[in-house]
């Protein structure tokens, strides 16, 4: 049995297509991306943005099945308080909401807020351990290491490069899956590189990851949080990234680890 069963509920930065209100309202499409989020093992969400409840419905996952939401940061496309409230209100028991220890936001009914200290390991449900790492972004950012059944997943959206302490925590661990920020396309000179990765940056990162044992021959690497206005269509972007051993996530993609 797989340690992690993952479905990408959304893979977009914040330049959402108007087609989400039209022909793609009730279906996934590789080139019409929703707010970035994943569902793990049917009950753990990472981020809950403006499209997450609709994405859960498309994926056939009831709102009440979500037990925990891990929040990467508090920007609106990742932290939609109203939608978190919708999920919480669908449940009898409290929804656990995992945020960075200093995150500030208004209370949300029927939630249990778990404040996470960077670098500290936490035990979540069903044998999953989670360690938050520092991220190069704003609005109380954090990346995550998820561990279960001897498998390791790194989730690092909304953040440029890898900060020094986070890099040290990751080295020689050899992750089975890395989900990396890929906001910017295959070109140089974009102003967003202070807080988001471009494809040239990911090329460089993966060489360093391999050099220090963060990745190995069996590691899978997927880019998410893509800005469609900064990228070529999905198929072309997948071809570009495949040339250096990475893949491009899309809404509805399912992975097992």
XYZ file of C-alpha atoms in Angstrom:
257
model
C 0.000 0.000 0.000
C 1.282 3.475 -0.908
C 2.340 5.752 1.929
C 0.892 8.767 0.112
C -1.934 9.037 -2.371
C -1.972 12.578 -3.731
C -4.326 14.443 -6.019
C -3.546 17.925 -7.248
C -6.688 19.984 -6.735
C -5.103 23.079 -8.265
C -1.752 24.081 -9.724
C -2.064 27.787 -10.533
C -0.554 31.009 -9.310
C -3.134 33.788 -9.057
C -3.741 34.575 -12.748
C -6.846 32.412 -13.052
C -8.522 31.775 -16.391
C -12.057 33.111 -16.999
C -12.821 29.605 -18.301
C -13.109 28.503 -14.667
C -16.475 30.267 -14.687
C -17.403 28.770 -18.043
C -16.695 25.437 -19.722
C -14.216 24.346 -17.010
C -16.426 25.207 -14.047
C -17.070 21.564 -13.195
C -14.061 19.759 -14.656
C -10.268 19.710 -14.553
C -8.205 20.845 -17.522
C -4.422 20.799 -17.940
C -4.307 24.372 -19.230
C -6.988 25.893 -16.989
C -5.470 25.850 -13.544
C -7.217 26.370 -10.189
C -5.802 27.734 -6.925
C -2.905 25.555 -5.770
C -3.761 22.769 -3.337
C -3.285 19.038 -2.892
C -5.300 16.381 -1.092
C -3.278 13.600 0.547
C -4.684 10.213 1.530
C -8.213 11.490 1.114
C -8.247 13.713 4.183
C -5.199 16.028 4.462
C -5.322 19.283 2.522
C -2.353 21.502 1.842
C -3.798 24.995 1.386
C -7.398 25.966 0.779
C -7.890 28.724 -1.760
C -10.826 30.169 -3.685
C -11.369 27.069 -5.830
C -10.640 24.283 -3.329
C -14.216 23.244 -2.383
C -15.134 23.030 -6.068
C -11.987 21.029 -6.792
C -12.837 18.621 -3.974
C -16.279 18.136 -5.526
C -14.770 17.391 -8.945
C -12.394 14.903 -7.296
C -15.323 13.218 -5.510
C -14.031 14.077 -2.029
C -16.702 15.271 0.443
C -15.859 18.385 2.453
C -16.452 16.439 5.672
C -13.686 13.976 4.753
C -11.010 16.648 5.326
C -9.520 16.330 8.815
C -6.488 18.652 8.535
C -5.421 21.661 6.487
C -1.736 22.605 6.357
C -1.277 26.235 5.333
C 1.822 27.331 3.427
C 1.054 31.030 3.942
C -1.839 33.453 4.243
C -2.144 34.928 0.752
C -5.723 34.779 -0.503
C -5.074 32.188 -3.200
C -3.827 29.744 -0.524
C -5.805 30.742 2.550
C -9.488 31.480 1.917
C -11.086 31.822 5.351
C -14.609 31.507 3.983
C -13.833 28.229 2.233
C -11.981 26.876 5.257
C -15.116 27.725 7.206
C -17.247 25.816 4.690
C -15.133 22.711 5.212
C -15.166 23.133 8.991
C -18.948 23.591 9.091
C -19.443 20.325 7.190
C -17.821 18.396 10.033
C -18.987 17.244 13.458
C -15.497 17.238 14.976
C -13.179 20.230 14.718
C -11.075 20.740 11.623
C -7.379 20.990 12.476
C -5.750 24.033 10.885
C -1.937 23.982 10.857
C -0.259 27.392 10.492
C 3.061 28.996 11.321
C 3.276 29.890 14.999
C 3.133 33.658 14.445
C 0.383 33.696 11.789
C -2.354 36.248 12.465
C -5.924 35.811 11.189
C -9.499 36.028 12.424
C -10.927 32.976 14.230
C -12.740 30.408 12.086
C -15.585 28.458 13.685
C -15.172 24.730 14.386
C -11.405 24.728 13.839
C -8.549 23.744 16.114
C -5.552 25.891 15.248
C -2.174 24.173 15.561
C 0.692 26.657 15.548
C 3.888 25.206 14.105
C 7.442 26.156 14.974
C 9.856 26.061 12.049
C 12.088 22.980 12.221
C 9.987 21.106 14.798
C 8.532 17.718 13.883
C 4.805 17.139 14.475
C 2.704 13.982 14.451
C -0.456 14.362 12.413
C -3.129 11.731 11.825
C -2.676 8.224 10.361
C 1.051 8.043 11.122
C 2.005 11.105 9.099
C 4.815 13.259 10.506
C 5.184 16.859 9.349
C 8.105 19.270 9.685
C 7.696 22.907 8.617
C 10.703 24.629 7.049
C 11.448 28.298 6.490
C 10.396 29.657 3.084
C 11.483 32.685 1.071
C 8.116 34.379 0.718
C 5.719 36.609 2.715
C 2.524 36.247 4.812
C 3.918 33.769 7.379
C 5.344 31.294 4.850
C 6.461 27.723 5.443
C 7.341 24.676 3.379
C 6.613 21.126 4.577
C 8.313 17.764 4.851
C 5.720 14.980 5.084
C 6.859 11.513 6.217
C 4.885 8.289 6.365
C 5.709 4.623 5.928
C 9.368 5.348 5.200
C 8.490 7.754 2.365
C 9.274 11.482 2.265
C 7.489 14.254 0.392
C 8.666 17.874 0.200
C 6.046 20.531 -0.549
C 7.614 23.878 -1.371
C 5.295 26.265 -3.205
C 5.537 30.047 -3.020
C 9.176 30.569 -2.241
C 12.306 31.228 -4.271
C 15.281 28.882 -4.077
C 15.718 27.169 -0.666
C 16.811 29.090 2.423
C 20.030 28.019 4.156
C 18.534 26.321 7.227
C 15.920 24.563 5.107
C 18.587 23.322 2.698
C 20.594 21.932 5.618
C 17.498 20.171 6.986
C 16.803 18.572 3.596
C 20.267 17.438 2.574
C 21.072 13.725 2.515
C 17.426 12.807 3.163
C 16.690 11.723 -0.442
C 13.047 12.598 -0.925
C 10.716 10.318 -2.836
C 8.706 13.263 -4.165
C 9.396 16.992 -4.336
C 6.671 19.470 -5.311
C 8.403 22.724 -6.191
C 7.301 26.250 -7.015
C 7.351 26.875 -10.753
C 5.583 30.213 -10.984
C 7.803 31.749 -13.687
C 8.414 30.321 -17.160
C 11.511 29.367 -19.107
C 13.200 32.746 -19.383
C 15.477 35.094 -17.427
C 14.963 38.578 -16.058
C 11.615 38.264 -14.277
C 11.085 40.518 -11.244
C 9.394 37.694 -9.271
C 12.561 35.668 -8.645
C 12.955 37.168 -5.181
C 10.038 35.003 -4.027
C 9.224 32.554 -6.845
C 11.147 30.052 -8.955
C 11.565 30.232 -12.710
C 12.319 27.160 -14.792
C 16.023 28.141 -15.134
C 16.182 28.391 -11.333
C 14.674 24.911 -10.940
C 17.249 23.514 -13.382
C 19.993 24.835 -11.120
C 18.272 23.693 -7.919
C 17.920 20.116 -9.067
C 21.635 19.828 -9.840
C 22.444 21.006 -6.305
C 19.774 18.737 -4.795
C 21.351 15.733 -6.508
C 24.838 16.772 -5.390
C 23.896 16.729 -1.683
C 21.542 13.743 -1.670
C 18.190 15.550 -1.555
C 17.257 13.697 -4.730
C 18.339 10.314 -6.008
C 17.674 8.131 -9.052
C 14.141 7.267 -7.918
C 13.067 10.748 -6.780
C 10.126 12.343 -8.550
C 10.024 16.115 -9.068
C 6.881 18.049 -10.026
C 6.437 21.764 -10.568
C 3.227 23.413 -9.414
C 1.938 26.954 -8.785
C 2.446 27.900 -12.430
C 1.332 31.291 -13.740
C -0.233 30.521 -17.150
C 0.545 34.048 -18.354
C 4.259 33.349 -17.781
C 4.373 29.841 -19.285
C 3.827 28.070 -22.564
C 0.899 25.601 -22.755
C 1.105 22.567 -20.484
C 2.358 20.117 -23.093
C 5.225 22.373 -24.168
C 6.158 23.135 -20.557
C 6.172 19.433 -19.718
C 8.567 18.832 -22.622
C 10.877 21.639 -21.451
C 10.983 20.337 -17.877
C 11.276 16.705 -18.905
C 14.621 17.526 -20.504
C 16.121 18.043 -17.020
C 14.176 15.358 -15.162
C 11.192 17.307 -13.829
C 7.470 17.023 -14.512
C 4.682 19.583 -14.558
C 1.693 18.986 -12.317
C -1.823 19.661 -13.583
C -5.230 19.829 -11.940
C -6.565 16.341 -11.307
C -3.150 14.633 -11.493
C -2.945 11.642 -9.134
C 0.356 10.349 -7.721
C 1.227 7.499 -5.368
C 4.394 7.414 -3.305
